[in-house]
């Protein structure tokens, strides 16, 4: 099928970007969206032009590296998947697709569709851990965890750190991302001793990094490829208030 | 000439590790502060080592090419991680885990290392659990285990189908704690492009900042490579697409011996290739074989829809060939059997390179709900990728390159043949022999990183406490940086007509066809000359757009593919010289009349460790003879 692409091109952090239009003839519905971009890049390289930079690695929805707006939606129009799992079956011959990098003050563009997400790293470094020294852990079954809690902790822990929640939020808030980690650890007895400090320090880091505040619109949950629930934000709020 | 000394401690197998620790030289806390360690890689091995070494007090610099350490390829592991806890009371023990690994590896691994890997496995689970890894639990709140990878006990810990992700995020959290404490400095979006050797010892690396293109010098008293496997040499594989061999290969060219390069595990159940632009093959967990039945039409070129083919016209070839194990035969056996059917013209799907994995009978017997509970997320994933609904029509699957047992040769201390250079995780060769058992590589990567390396590295560093910082303004660093620069300039200057990826695809296809699941001398000879030709063509006609001083993904790929060409030649040499069939390495000349593998213990019970001898010169083979003191060497049989 034939696809027209309007893609954000930006040479580097400091240069201004703009949309550039590309036509692609040989797209097959069996391709993934990223394979379609690979094809575009092959054509560009052959024409002596600069290929479109985009981040990706596992290409199976688990590493969190990929991510871009496709027709205005973080990770594209299909619910609960990452960009790398988006298939060209979702489009039809003759479609025009707009592709841009995730936009947020805390995610500067490095090149084209590639962004800098170090701000998310800083939040994790601030407190996304349980302090246990290698070698000092108790035998794994000494602390039982109700199955329900373990399952809920798992659900929260399956966040892949892609940043789509930030990109979906009009305030560019990282609350869903942050709450996923705080929830995971709040649900486990192992995480209890440091719960207060964790909530305080991670929230402070989020503020420092220039993310916005949460106004409960729920756009993050709707666009999260891993179905991280907004109830985690409620839990984070409880943890946060307990911490003061 | 390099001499191999595996430094296996004296004493009975079960006491070697405790004796080693009793005698190992230590570095006291005050002196650890004076010592720098570089760790390249942030998977289970690298992130584990960095956090453990940071906790001990060393100054750690940790590198990865992704934008965050949390994205290392370990994140993609699905099925689980083994430990010898015997929580199920089904007769498991450290010894049995050890035995399963030795057997599974077809008697091509070093006993002492394998035993130790099994020995530290329980501590790995304790540690992850304490970090908050949400492993699956029973209703009583204790940890659950499942059976995995064709062994008789249930020893696999899992977190739904995302065990690797959960373990890696645990490892990442401990790493973050050390980053916060200032003991680990993290360098994401960096690629190691050279190893710096000073007076015969590994003392640093040259990295390229992948955003700015800047070349950077980093020095340390020891360097640890935790850079993963090289299954992406086949282009299409189950690995993350940016995984590569370069760090290990660079070390090899600087003197580290490379062991058993041709030992590559092919996984039997991945989603087959659907289009020619496909960039990766997604793994469908092996657990599916517990309930799915594998078949092809009994008649060649049968065009009917699978549901229209009655049972008597189906060939359940695994059940037919291996009545005792059926669909649960080990990975290598299942993979070869599928390839055999497809090569003989019985394959299904558009390309004929696929077989059916059918859940019809399981759904009829157990109900759709039971199957959904077990495999719901996998079925969904399959449908997202292929567009077909596996509840209604059988999955199509085909084998794919998955795991590299080969890697840098290391001794008992996990040190390579370059003093001060260590290799851990999938990057080394040590524990899986000729074939890896399911759920044993996460276990090994984590064990290496958390519990083995931090205990062995002091034995080396104890000599270095008075050395002080290693300077980077020295001729050795100048030379290393110059050679990196020169290679980058060379790649950019070719300005040919073919893309880097087109070369990678062609190389991958060639290796898959001629040095993949089954090998023979004639093909291997052909492969060697074809790789040489293609490599020459690459250096004449590849096109790498852009410049060195910018974010340039094509340039990154070009360097990796250039290294793959060199590694490919060594893989072929290794496969050629090993004239036996063992584990994942199947030499067609060495099979029984029924097509089963014939191992040759008389001539090949050794680790093949190759020494780089210079450009265009054949590599030199060193043999580490394997002696089995504990286990009786037996033939594998799944009939
Ligand atoms: C799809 C899939 C499923 C799997 N499932 C299982 C399973 O269920 N159970 C199991 O036990 N095993 C499984 N495995 C195998 C297992 O995941 C790997 O063997 C293991 O995770 C390897 O870990 P590692 O730490 O050695 O390396 P990796 O996790 O591969 O990490 C490599 C690191 O090195 C860095 N790196 C590499 N080269 C450079 C360089 N030149 N410069 C800078 N950084 C560099 C990367 O950035 C990365 O951080 C699976 C593998 C695949 C492909
Ligand atoms: S919460 Fe969802 S959208 Fe946000 S980073 Fe995690 S996985 Fe991505
Ligand atoms: S590339 Fe890993 S999640 Fe998309």
PDB file of N, CA, C and O and ligand atoms in Angstrom, chain A residues 60, chain B residues 40-46 63-66 69 72-81 148 163 190-193 226-229 238-240 243-244 246-247 283 402-403 424-427 436-443 445, ligand 1:
ATOM      1  N   UNK A  60       9.615  -5.837  20.968  1.00  0.00           N
ATOM      2  CA  UNK A  60       8.521  -6.706  21.372  1.00  0.00           C
ATOM      3  C   UNK A  60       7.796  -6.179  22.597  1.00  0.00           C
ATOM      4  O   UNK A  60       7.198  -6.929  23.347  1.00  0.00           O
TER       5      UNK A  60
ATOM      6  N   UNK B  40      30.961  -2.857  31.930  1.00  0.00           N
ATOM      7  CA  UNK B  40      30.246  -2.546  30.697  1.00  0.00           C
ATOM      8  C   UNK B  40      29.048  -3.484  30.610  1.00  0.00           C
ATOM      9  O   UNK B  40      29.211  -4.699  30.585  1.00  0.00           O
ATOM     10  N   UNK B  41      27.861  -2.901  30.584  1.00  0.00           N
ATOM     11  CA  UNK B  41      26.646  -3.713  30.529  1.00  0.00           C
ATOM     12  C   UNK B  41      25.816  -3.527  31.786  1.00  0.00           C
ATOM     13  O   UNK B  41      26.346  -3.394  32.898  1.00  0.00           O
ATOM     14  N   UNK B  42      24.507  -3.503  31.591  1.00  0.00           N
ATOM     15  CA  UNK B  42      23.595  -3.295  32.721  1.00  0.00           C
ATOM     16  C   UNK B  42      22.487  -4.329  32.761  1.00  0.00           C
ATOM     17  O   UNK B  42      21.405  -4.091  33.278  1.00  0.00           O
ATOM     18  N   UNK B  43      22.724  -5.505  32.167  1.00  0.00           N
ATOM     19  CA  UNK B  43      21.768  -6.595  32.279  1.00  0.00           C
ATOM     20  C   UNK B  43      21.844  -7.195  33.675  1.00  0.00           C
ATOM     21  O   UNK B  43      22.430  -6.601  34.597  1.00  0.00           O
ATOM     22  N   UNK B  44      21.268  -8.369  33.847  1.00  0.00           N
ATOM     23  CA  UNK B  44      21.311  -8.997  35.160  1.00  0.00           C
ATOM     24  C   UNK B  44      22.752  -9.119  35.649  1.00  0.00           C
ATOM     25  O   UNK B  44      23.040  -8.912  36.829  1.00  0.00           O
ATOM     26  N   UNK B  45      23.660  -9.430  34.742  1.00  0.00           N
ATOM     27  CA  UNK B  45      25.054  -9.585  35.146  1.00  0.00           C
ATOM     28  C   UNK B  45      25.668  -8.232  35.496  1.00  0.00           C
ATOM     29  O   UNK B  45      26.203  -8.042  36.597  1.00  0.00           O
ATOM     30  N   UNK B  46      25.591  -7.289  34.580  1.00  0.00           N
ATOM     31  CA  UNK B  46      26.288  -6.012  34.756  1.00  0.00           C
ATOM     32  C   UNK B  46      25.696  -5.153  35.859  1.00  0.00           C
ATOM     33  O   UNK B  46      26.426  -4.603  36.696  1.00  0.00           O
ATOM     34  N   UNK B  63      28.401   1.247  32.176  1.00  0.00           N
ATOM     35  CA  UNK B  63      28.083   1.730  30.824  1.00  0.00           C
ATOM     36  C   UNK B  63      27.015   0.872  30.148  1.00  0.00           C
ATOM     37  O   UNK B  63      26.966  -0.340  30.352  1.00  0.00           O
ATOM     38  N   UNK B  64      26.178   1.513  29.340  1.00  0.00           N
ATOM     39  CA  UNK B  64      25.304   0.752  28.449  1.00  0.00           C
ATOM     40  C   UNK B  64      24.998   1.604  27.226  1.00  0.00           C
ATOM     41  O   UNK B  64      25.147   2.823  27.265  1.00  0.00           O
ATOM     42  N   UNK B  65      24.586   0.948  26.142  1.00  0.00           N
ATOM     43  CA  UNK B  65      24.325   1.751  24.937  1.00  0.00           C
ATOM     44  C   UNK B  65      22.883   2.234  24.870  1.00  0.00           C
ATOM     45  O   UNK B  65      22.554   3.114  24.097  1.00  0.00           O
ATOM     46  N   UNK B  66      21.994   1.644  25.672  1.00  0.00           N
ATOM     47  CA  UNK B  66      20.613   2.125  25.703  1.00  0.00           C
ATOM     48  C   UNK B  66      20.548   3.474  26.442  1.00  0.00           C
ATOM     49  O   UNK B  66      21.514   3.863  27.086  1.00  0.00           O
ATOM     50  N   UNK B  69      19.806   2.077  31.902  1.00  0.00           N
ATOM     51  CA  UNK B  69      20.247   0.719  32.230  1.00  0.00           C
ATOM     52  C   UNK B  69      19.078  -0.267  32.300  1.00  0.00           C
ATOM     53  O   UNK B  69      19.262  -1.468  32.136  1.00  0.00           O
ATOM     54  N   UNK B  72      18.410  -3.020  29.243  1.00  0.00           N
ATOM     55  CA  UNK B  72      19.324  -4.077  28.789  1.00  0.00           C
ATOM     56  C   UNK B  72      18.502  -5.284  28.343  1.00  0.00           C
ATOM     57  O   UNK B  72      17.388  -5.512  28.831  1.00  0.00           O
ATOM     58  N   UNK B  73      19.070  -6.050  27.454  1.00  0.00           N
ATOM     59  CA  UNK B  73      18.306  -7.128  26.849  1.00  0.00           C
ATOM     60  C   UNK B  73      17.724  -8.143  27.840  1.00  0.00           C
ATOM     61  O   UNK B  73      16.703  -8.777  27.555  1.00  0.00           O
ATOM     62  N   UNK B  74      18.308  -8.264  29.010  1.00  0.00           N
ATOM     63  CA  UNK B  74      17.743  -9.164  30.032  1.00  0.00           C
ATOM     64  C   UNK B  74      16.258  -8.898  30.255  1.00  0.00           C
ATOM     65  O   UNK B  74      15.507  -9.787  30.668  1.00  0.00           O
ATOM     66  N   UNK B  75      15.834  -7.674  30.005  1.00  0.00           N
ATOM     67  CA  UNK B  75      14.451  -7.277  30.231  1.00  0.00           C
ATOM     68  C   UNK B  75      13.463  -8.154  29.449  1.00  0.00           C
ATOM     69  O   UNK B  75      12.304  -8.283  29.811  1.00  0.00           O
ATOM     70  N   UNK B  76      13.944  -8.777  28.381  1.00  0.00           N
ATOM     71  CA  UNK B  76      13.035  -9.513  27.500  1.00  0.00           C
ATOM     72  C   UNK B  76      12.847 -10.969  27.895  1.00  0.00           C
ATOM     73  O   UNK B  76      12.012 -11.660  27.314  1.00  0.00           O
ATOM     74  N   UNK B  77      13.610 -11.460  28.864  1.00  0.00           N
ATOM     75  CA  UNK B  77      13.484 -12.873  29.221  1.00  0.00           C
ATOM     76  C   UNK B  77      12.091 -13.138  29.767  1.00  0.00           C
ATOM     77  O   UNK B  77      11.546 -12.333  30.518  1.00  0.00           O
ATOM     78  N   UNK B  78      11.521 -14.242  29.378  1.00  0.00           N
ATOM     79  CA  UNK B  78      10.117 -14.465  29.692  1.00  0.00           C
ATOM     80  C   UNK B  78       9.908 -15.515  30.780  1.00  0.00           C
ATOM     81  O   UNK B  78       9.303 -15.279  31.816  1.00  0.00           O
ATOM     82  N   UNK B  79      10.434 -16.707  30.508  1.00  0.00           N
ATOM     83  CA  UNK B  79       9.979 -17.895  31.223  1.00  0.00           C
ATOM     84  C   UNK B  79      10.267 -17.981  32.693  1.00  0.00           C
ATOM     85  O   UNK B  79       9.386 -18.293  33.493  1.00  0.00           O
ATOM     86  N   UNK B  80      11.489 -17.706  33.103  1.00  0.00           N
ATOM     87  CA  UNK B  80      11.764 -17.840  34.522  1.00  0.00           C
ATOM     88  C   UNK B  80      13.233 -17.943  34.850  1.00  0.00           C
ATOM     89  O   UNK B  80      14.097 -17.857  33.977  1.00  0.00           O
ATOM     90  N   UNK B  81      13.485 -18.108  36.135  1.00  0.00           N
ATOM     91  CA  UNK B  81      14.852 -18.183  36.650  1.00  0.00           C
ATOM     92  C   UNK B  81      14.915 -19.347  37.644  1.00  0.00           C
ATOM     93  O   UNK B  81      14.074 -19.478  38.530  1.00  0.00           O
ATOM     94  N   UNK B 148      10.039 -26.293  33.924  1.00  0.00           N
ATOM     95  CA  UNK B 148      10.441 -25.533  32.753  1.00  0.00           C
ATOM     96  C   UNK B 148      11.609 -26.239  32.080  1.00  0.00           C
ATOM     97  O   UNK B 148      12.494 -26.745  32.750  1.00  0.00           O
ATOM     98  N   UNK B 163       9.601 -12.559  33.546  1.00  0.00           N
ATOM     99  CA  UNK B 163      10.567 -12.755  34.623  1.00  0.00           C
ATOM    100  C   UNK B 163      11.817 -11.898  34.442  1.00  0.00           C
ATOM    101  O   UNK B 163      12.335 -11.329  35.403  1.00  0.00           O
ATOM    102  N   UNK B 190      26.309   5.084  25.811  1.00  0.00           N
ATOM    103  CA  UNK B 190      27.750   5.026  25.537  1.00  0.00           C
ATOM    104  C   UNK B 190      28.040   3.665  24.949  1.00  0.00           C
ATOM    105  O   UNK B 190      27.517   2.659  25.421  1.00  0.00           O
ATOM    106  N   UNK B 191      28.903   3.627  23.945  1.00  0.00           N
ATOM    107  CA  UNK B 191      29.289   2.337  23.398  1.00  0.00           C
ATOM    108  C   UNK B 191      30.788   2.153  23.559  1.00  0.00           C
ATOM    109  O   UNK B 191      31.583   2.996  23.134  1.00  0.00           O
ATOM    110  N   UNK B 192      31.169   1.058  24.166  1.00  0.00           N
ATOM    111  CA  UNK B 192      32.590   0.749  24.297  1.00  0.00           C
ATOM    112  C   UNK B 192      33.118   0.360  22.927  1.00  0.00           C
ATOM    113  O   UNK B 192      32.594  -0.544  22.287  1.00  0.00           O
ATOM    114  N   UNK B 193      34.185   1.051  22.480  1.00  0.00           N
ATOM    115  CA  UNK B 193      34.726   0.746  21.154  1.00  0.00           C
ATOM    116  C   UNK B 193      36.174   0.281  21.203  1.00  0.00           C
ATOM    117  O   UNK B 193      36.738  -0.108  20.186  1.00  0.00           O
ATOM    118  N   UNK B 226      30.055  -7.270  30.689  1.00  0.00           N
ATOM    119  CA  UNK B 226      28.781  -7.967  30.933  1.00  0.00           C
ATOM    120  C   UNK B 226      27.878  -7.611  29.760  1.00  0.00           C
ATOM    121  O   UNK B 226      26.780  -7.114  29.922  1.00  0.00           O
ATOM    122  N   UNK B 227      28.401  -7.862  28.579  1.00  0.00           N
ATOM    123  CA  UNK B 227      27.826  -7.263  27.369  1.00  0.00           C
ATOM    124  C   UNK B 227      26.883  -8.181  26.606  1.00  0.00           C
ATOM    125  O   UNK B 227      26.475  -7.852  25.492  1.00  0.00           O
ATOM    126  N   UNK B 228      26.533  -9.330  27.188  1.00  0.00           N
ATOM    127  CA  UNK B 228      25.484 -10.155  26.601  1.00  0.00           C
ATOM    128  C   UNK B 228      25.952 -11.032  25.450  1.00  0.00           C
ATOM    129  O   UNK B 228      27.147 -11.180  25.203  1.00  0.00           O
ATOM    130  N   UNK B 229      24.972 -11.609  24.749  1.00  0.00           N
ATOM    131  CA  UNK B 229      25.271 -12.581  23.707  1.00  0.00           C
ATOM    132  C   UNK B 229      25.252 -11.984  22.308  1.00  0.00           C
ATOM    133  O   UNK B 229      24.936 -10.816  22.126  1.00  0.00           O
ATOM    134  N   UNK B 238      15.841 -13.838  18.374  1.00  0.00           N
ATOM    135  CA  UNK B 238      14.897 -13.421  19.417  1.00  0.00           C
ATOM    136  C   UNK B 238      15.481 -12.298  20.274  1.00  0.00           C
ATOM    137  O   UNK B 238      14.824 -11.810  21.182  1.00  0.00           O
ATOM    138  N   UNK B 239      16.724 -11.895  19.998  1.00  0.00           N
ATOM    139  CA  UNK B 239      17.353 -10.869  20.826  1.00  0.00           C
ATOM    140  C   UNK B 239      16.870  -9.467  20.456  1.00  0.00           C
ATOM    141  O   UNK B 239      16.400  -9.238  19.344  1.00  0.00           O
ATOM    142  N   UNK B 240      17.070  -8.550  21.382  1.00  0.00           N
ATOM    143  CA  UNK B 240      16.846  -7.137  21.077  1.00  0.00           C
ATOM    144  C   UNK B 240      17.743  -6.787  19.894  1.00  0.00           C
ATOM    145  O   UNK B 240      18.887  -7.247  19.820  1.00  0.00           O
ATOM    146  N   UNK B 243      21.479  -5.725  20.209  1.00  0.00           N
ATOM    147  CA  UNK B 243      22.466  -6.600  20.855  1.00  0.00           C
ATOM    148  C   UNK B 243      23.578  -6.882  19.849  1.00  0.00           C
ATOM    149  O   UNK B 243      23.326  -6.987  18.655  1.00  0.00           O
ATOM    150  N   UNK B 244      24.778  -7.022  20.347  1.00  0.00           N
ATOM    151  CA  UNK B 244      25.887  -7.220  19.407  1.00  0.00           C
ATOM    152  C   UNK B 244      27.092  -7.847  20.076  1.00  0.00           C
ATOM    153  O   UNK B 244      27.124  -8.001  21.296  1.00  0.00           O
ATOM    154  N   UNK B 246      30.312  -6.755  19.710  1.00  0.00           N
ATOM    155  CA  UNK B 246      31.529  -5.941  19.559  1.00  0.00           C
ATOM    156  C   UNK B 246      32.420  -5.888  20.791  1.00  0.00           C
ATOM    157  O   UNK B 246      33.638  -6.019  20.671  1.00  0.00           O
ATOM    158  N   UNK B 247      31.843  -5.696  21.964  1.00  0.00           N
ATOM    159  CA  UNK B 247      32.702  -5.556  23.140  1.00  0.00           C
ATOM    160  C   UNK B 247      33.544  -6.817  23.340  1.00  0.00           C
ATOM    161  O   UNK B 247      34.762  -6.761  23.543  1.00  0.00           O
ATOM    162  N   UNK B 283      10.005 -14.363  20.459  1.00  0.00           N
ATOM    163  CA  UNK B 283       9.952 -15.661  21.110  1.00  0.00           C
ATOM    164  C   UNK B 283       8.544 -15.922  21.635  1.00  0.00           C
ATOM    165  O   UNK B 283       7.899 -15.041  22.178  1.00  0.00           O
ATOM    166  N   UNK B 402      18.858 -17.756  19.483  1.00  0.00           N
ATOM    167  CA  UNK B 402      18.320 -17.333  20.767  1.00  0.00           C
ATOM    168  C   UNK B 402      19.379 -17.049  21.829  1.00  0.00           C
ATOM    169  O   UNK B 402      19.293 -16.087  22.566  1.00  0.00           O
ATOM    170  N   UNK B 403      20.364 -17.890  21.939  1.00  0.00           N
ATOM    171  CA  UNK B 403      21.294 -17.757  23.064  1.00  0.00           C
ATOM    172  C   UNK B 403      22.666 -18.267  22.632  1.00  0.00           C
ATOM    173  O   UNK B 403      22.757 -19.286  21.960  1.00  0.00           O
ATOM    174  N   UNK B 424      31.338 -11.670  32.438  1.00  0.00           N
ATOM    175  CA  UNK B 424      30.268 -12.299  33.214  1.00  0.00           C
ATOM    176  C   UNK B 424      28.969 -12.348  32.401  1.00  0.00           C
ATOM    177  O   UNK B 424      28.813 -11.632  31.420  1.00  0.00           O
ATOM    178  N   UNK B 425      28.048 -13.205  32.832  1.00  0.00           N
ATOM    179  CA  UNK B 425      26.760 -13.313  32.133  1.00  0.00           C
ATOM    180  C   UNK B 425      26.925 -14.017  30.793  1.00  0.00           C
ATOM    181  O   UNK B 425      27.841 -14.824  30.598  1.00  0.00           O
ATOM    182  N   UNK B 426      26.027 -13.694  29.882  1.00  0.00           N
ATOM    183  CA  UNK B 426      26.042 -14.394  28.598  1.00  0.00           C
ATOM    184  C   UNK B 426      27.335 -14.131  27.822  1.00  0.00           C
ATOM    185  O   UNK B 426      27.689 -14.888  26.919  1.00  0.00           O
ATOM    186  N   UNK B 427      28.041 -13.063  28.151  1.00  0.00           N
ATOM    187  CA  UNK B 427      29.266 -12.723  27.425  1.00  0.00           C
ATOM    188  C   UNK B 427      30.378 -13.750  27.638  1.00  0.00           C
ATOM    189  O   UNK B 427      31.293 -13.847  26.833  1.00  0.00           O
ATOM    190  N   UNK B 436      22.180 -24.645  26.542  1.00  0.00           N
ATOM    191  CA  UNK B 436      21.762 -24.063  27.809  1.00  0.00           C
ATOM    192  C   UNK B 436      20.375 -24.572  28.184  1.00  0.00           C
ATOM    193  O   UNK B 436      19.488 -24.643  27.348  1.00  0.00           O
ATOM    194  N   UNK B 437      20.184 -24.861  29.439  1.00  0.00           N
ATOM    195  CA  UNK B 437      18.861 -25.247  29.916  1.00  0.00           C
ATOM    196  C   UNK B 437      18.013 -24.008  30.144  1.00  0.00           C
ATOM    197  O   UNK B 437      18.518 -22.982  30.609  1.00  0.00           O
ATOM    198  N   UNK B 438      16.724 -24.133  29.867  1.00  0.00           N
ATOM    199  CA  UNK B 438      15.808 -23.019  30.093  1.00  0.00           C
ATOM    200  C   UNK B 438      15.913 -22.511  31.518  1.00  0.00           C
ATOM    201  O   UNK B 438      16.093 -23.290  32.460  1.00  0.00           O
ATOM    202  N   UNK B 439      15.829 -21.180  31.681  1.00  0.00           N
ATOM    203  CA  UNK B 439      15.816 -20.519  32.986  1.00  0.00           C
ATOM    204  C   UNK B 439      17.144 -20.591  33.736  1.00  0.00           C
ATOM    205  O   UNK B 439      17.239 -20.198  34.894  1.00  0.00           O
ATOM    206  N   UNK B 440      18.182 -21.095  33.073  1.00  0.00           N
ATOM    207  CA  UNK B 440      19.490 -21.142  33.728  1.00  0.00           C
ATOM    208  C   UNK B 440      20.381 -19.959  33.368  1.00  0.00           C
ATOM    209  O   UNK B 440      21.436 -19.779  33.966  1.00  0.00           O
ATOM    210  N   UNK B 441      19.996 -19.160  32.380  1.00  0.00           N
ATOM    211  CA  UNK B 441      20.923 -18.078  32.054  1.00  0.00           C
ATOM    212  C   UNK B 441      20.672 -16.836  32.883  1.00  0.00           C
ATOM    213  O   UNK B 441      21.617 -16.145  33.255  1.00  0.00           O
ATOM    214  N   UNK B 442      19.413 -16.559  33.207  1.00  0.00           N
ATOM    215  CA  UNK B 442      19.197 -15.451  34.145  1.00  0.00           C
ATOM    216  C   UNK B 442      19.902 -15.782  35.448  1.00  0.00           C
ATOM    217  O   UNK B 442      20.568 -14.952  36.068  1.00  0.00           O
ATOM    218  N   UNK B 443      19.744 -17.041  35.863  1.00  0.00           N
ATOM    219  CA  UNK B 443      20.356 -17.518  37.090  1.00  0.00           C
ATOM    220  C   UNK B 443      21.877 -17.319  37.055  1.00  0.00           C
ATOM    221  O   UNK B 443      22.477 -16.826  38.008  1.00  0.00           O
ATOM    222  N   UNK B 445      23.659 -15.298  34.987  1.00  0.00           N
ATOM    223  CA  UNK B 445      24.047 -13.886  34.856  1.00  0.00           C
ATOM    224  C   UNK B 445      23.983 -13.212  36.233  1.00  0.00           C
ATOM    225  O   UNK B 445      24.904 -12.499  36.638  1.00  0.00           O
TER     226      UNK B 445
HETATM  227  C1  LIG C   1      13.520 -13.520  24.119  1.00  0.00           C
HETATM  228  C2  LIG C   1      14.417 -14.121  25.158  1.00  0.00           C
HETATM  229  C3  LIG C   1      13.871 -14.766  26.266  1.00  0.00           C
HETATM  230  C4  LIG C   1      14.697 -15.313  27.240  1.00  0.00           C
HETATM  231  N1  LIG C   1      14.117 -15.952  28.309  1.00  0.00           N
HETATM  232  C5  LIG C   1      14.911 -16.453  29.278  1.00  0.00           C
HETATM  233  C6  LIG C   1      14.342 -17.087  30.425  1.00  0.00           C
HETATM  234  O1  LIG C   1      13.116 -17.202  30.544  1.00  0.00           O
HETATM  235  N2  LIG C   1      15.164 -17.551  31.384  1.00  0.00           N
HETATM  236  C7  LIG C   1      16.525 -17.430  31.296  1.00  0.00           C
HETATM  237  O2  LIG C   1      17.220 -17.845  32.209  1.00  0.00           O
HETATM  238  N3  LIG C   1      17.080 -16.835  30.219  1.00  0.00           N
HETATM  239  C8  LIG C   1      16.330 -16.339  29.210  1.00  0.00           C
HETATM  240  N4  LIG C   1      16.915 -15.735  28.127  1.00  0.00           N
HETATM  241  C9  LIG C   1      18.363 -15.507  28.117  1.00  0.00           C
HETATM  242  C10 LIG C   1      18.731 -14.346  29.038  1.00  0.00           C
HETATM  243  O3  LIG C   1      17.767 -13.326  28.903  1.00  0.00           O
HETATM  244  C11 LIG C   1      20.085 -13.732  28.740  1.00  0.00           C
HETATM  245  O4  LIG C   1      21.031 -14.718  28.566  1.00  0.00           O
HETATM  246  C12 LIG C   1      20.544 -12.832  29.872  1.00  0.00           C
HETATM  247  O5  LIG C   1      19.547 -11.894  30.166  1.00  0.00           O
HETATM  248  C13 LIG C   1      21.842 -12.134  29.565  1.00  0.00           C
HETATM  249  O6  LIG C   1      22.106 -11.181  30.550  1.00  0.00           O
HETATM  250  P1  LIG C   1      23.447 -10.361  30.548  1.00  0.00           P
HETATM  251  O7  LIG C   1      23.430  -9.535  31.765  1.00  0.00           O
HETATM  252  O8  LIG C   1      24.590 -11.269  30.344  1.00  0.00           O
HETATM  253  O9  LIG C   1      23.403  -9.432  29.252  1.00  0.00           O
HETATM  254  P2  LIG C   1      22.268  -8.446  28.619  1.00  0.00           P
HETATM  255  O10 LIG C   1      21.055  -8.368  29.443  1.00  0.00           O
HETATM  256  O11 LIG C   1      22.167  -8.845  27.218  1.00  0.00           O
HETATM  257  O12 LIG C   1      22.948  -7.037  28.741  1.00  0.00           O
HETATM  258  C14 LIG C   1      23.970  -6.597  27.908  1.00  0.00           C
HETATM  259  C15 LIG C   1      24.354  -5.207  28.334  1.00  0.00           C
HETATM  260  O13 LIG C   1      25.583  -4.842  27.749  1.00  0.00           O
HETATM  261  C16 LIG C   1      25.511  -3.557  27.190  1.00  0.00           C
HETATM  262  N5  LIG C   1      26.473  -3.511  26.095  1.00  0.00           N
HETATM  263  C17 LIG C   1      26.723  -4.472  25.166  1.00  0.00           C
HETATM  264  N6  LIG C   1      27.728  -4.078  24.356  1.00  0.00           N
HETATM  265  C18 LIG C   1      28.108  -2.850  24.783  1.00  0.00           C
HETATM  266  C19 LIG C   1      29.096  -1.941  24.351  1.00  0.00           C
HETATM  267  N7  LIG C   1      29.912  -2.197  23.325  1.00  0.00           N
HETATM  268  N8  LIG C   1      29.200  -0.759  25.006  1.00  0.00           N
HETATM  269  C20 LIG C   1      28.371  -0.473  26.073  1.00  0.00           C
HETATM  270  N9  LIG C   1      27.447  -1.321  26.523  1.00  0.00           N
HETATM  271  C21 LIG C   1      27.318  -2.493  25.884  1.00  0.00           C
HETATM  272  C22 LIG C   1      24.067  -3.381  26.814  1.00  0.00           C
HETATM  273  O14 LIG C   1      23.767  -2.023  26.761  1.00  0.00           O
HETATM  274  C23 LIG C   1      23.378  -4.105  27.966  1.00  0.00           C
HETATM  275  O15 LIG C   1      23.263  -3.225  29.039  1.00  0.00           O
HETATM  276  C24 LIG C   1      16.099 -15.215  27.115  1.00  0.00           C
HETATM  277  C25 LIG C   1      16.642 -14.580  26.009  1.00  0.00           C
HETATM  278  C26 LIG C   1      15.827 -14.074  25.008  1.00  0.00           C
HETATM  279  C27 LIG C   1      16.459 -13.503  23.778  1.00  0.00           C
END
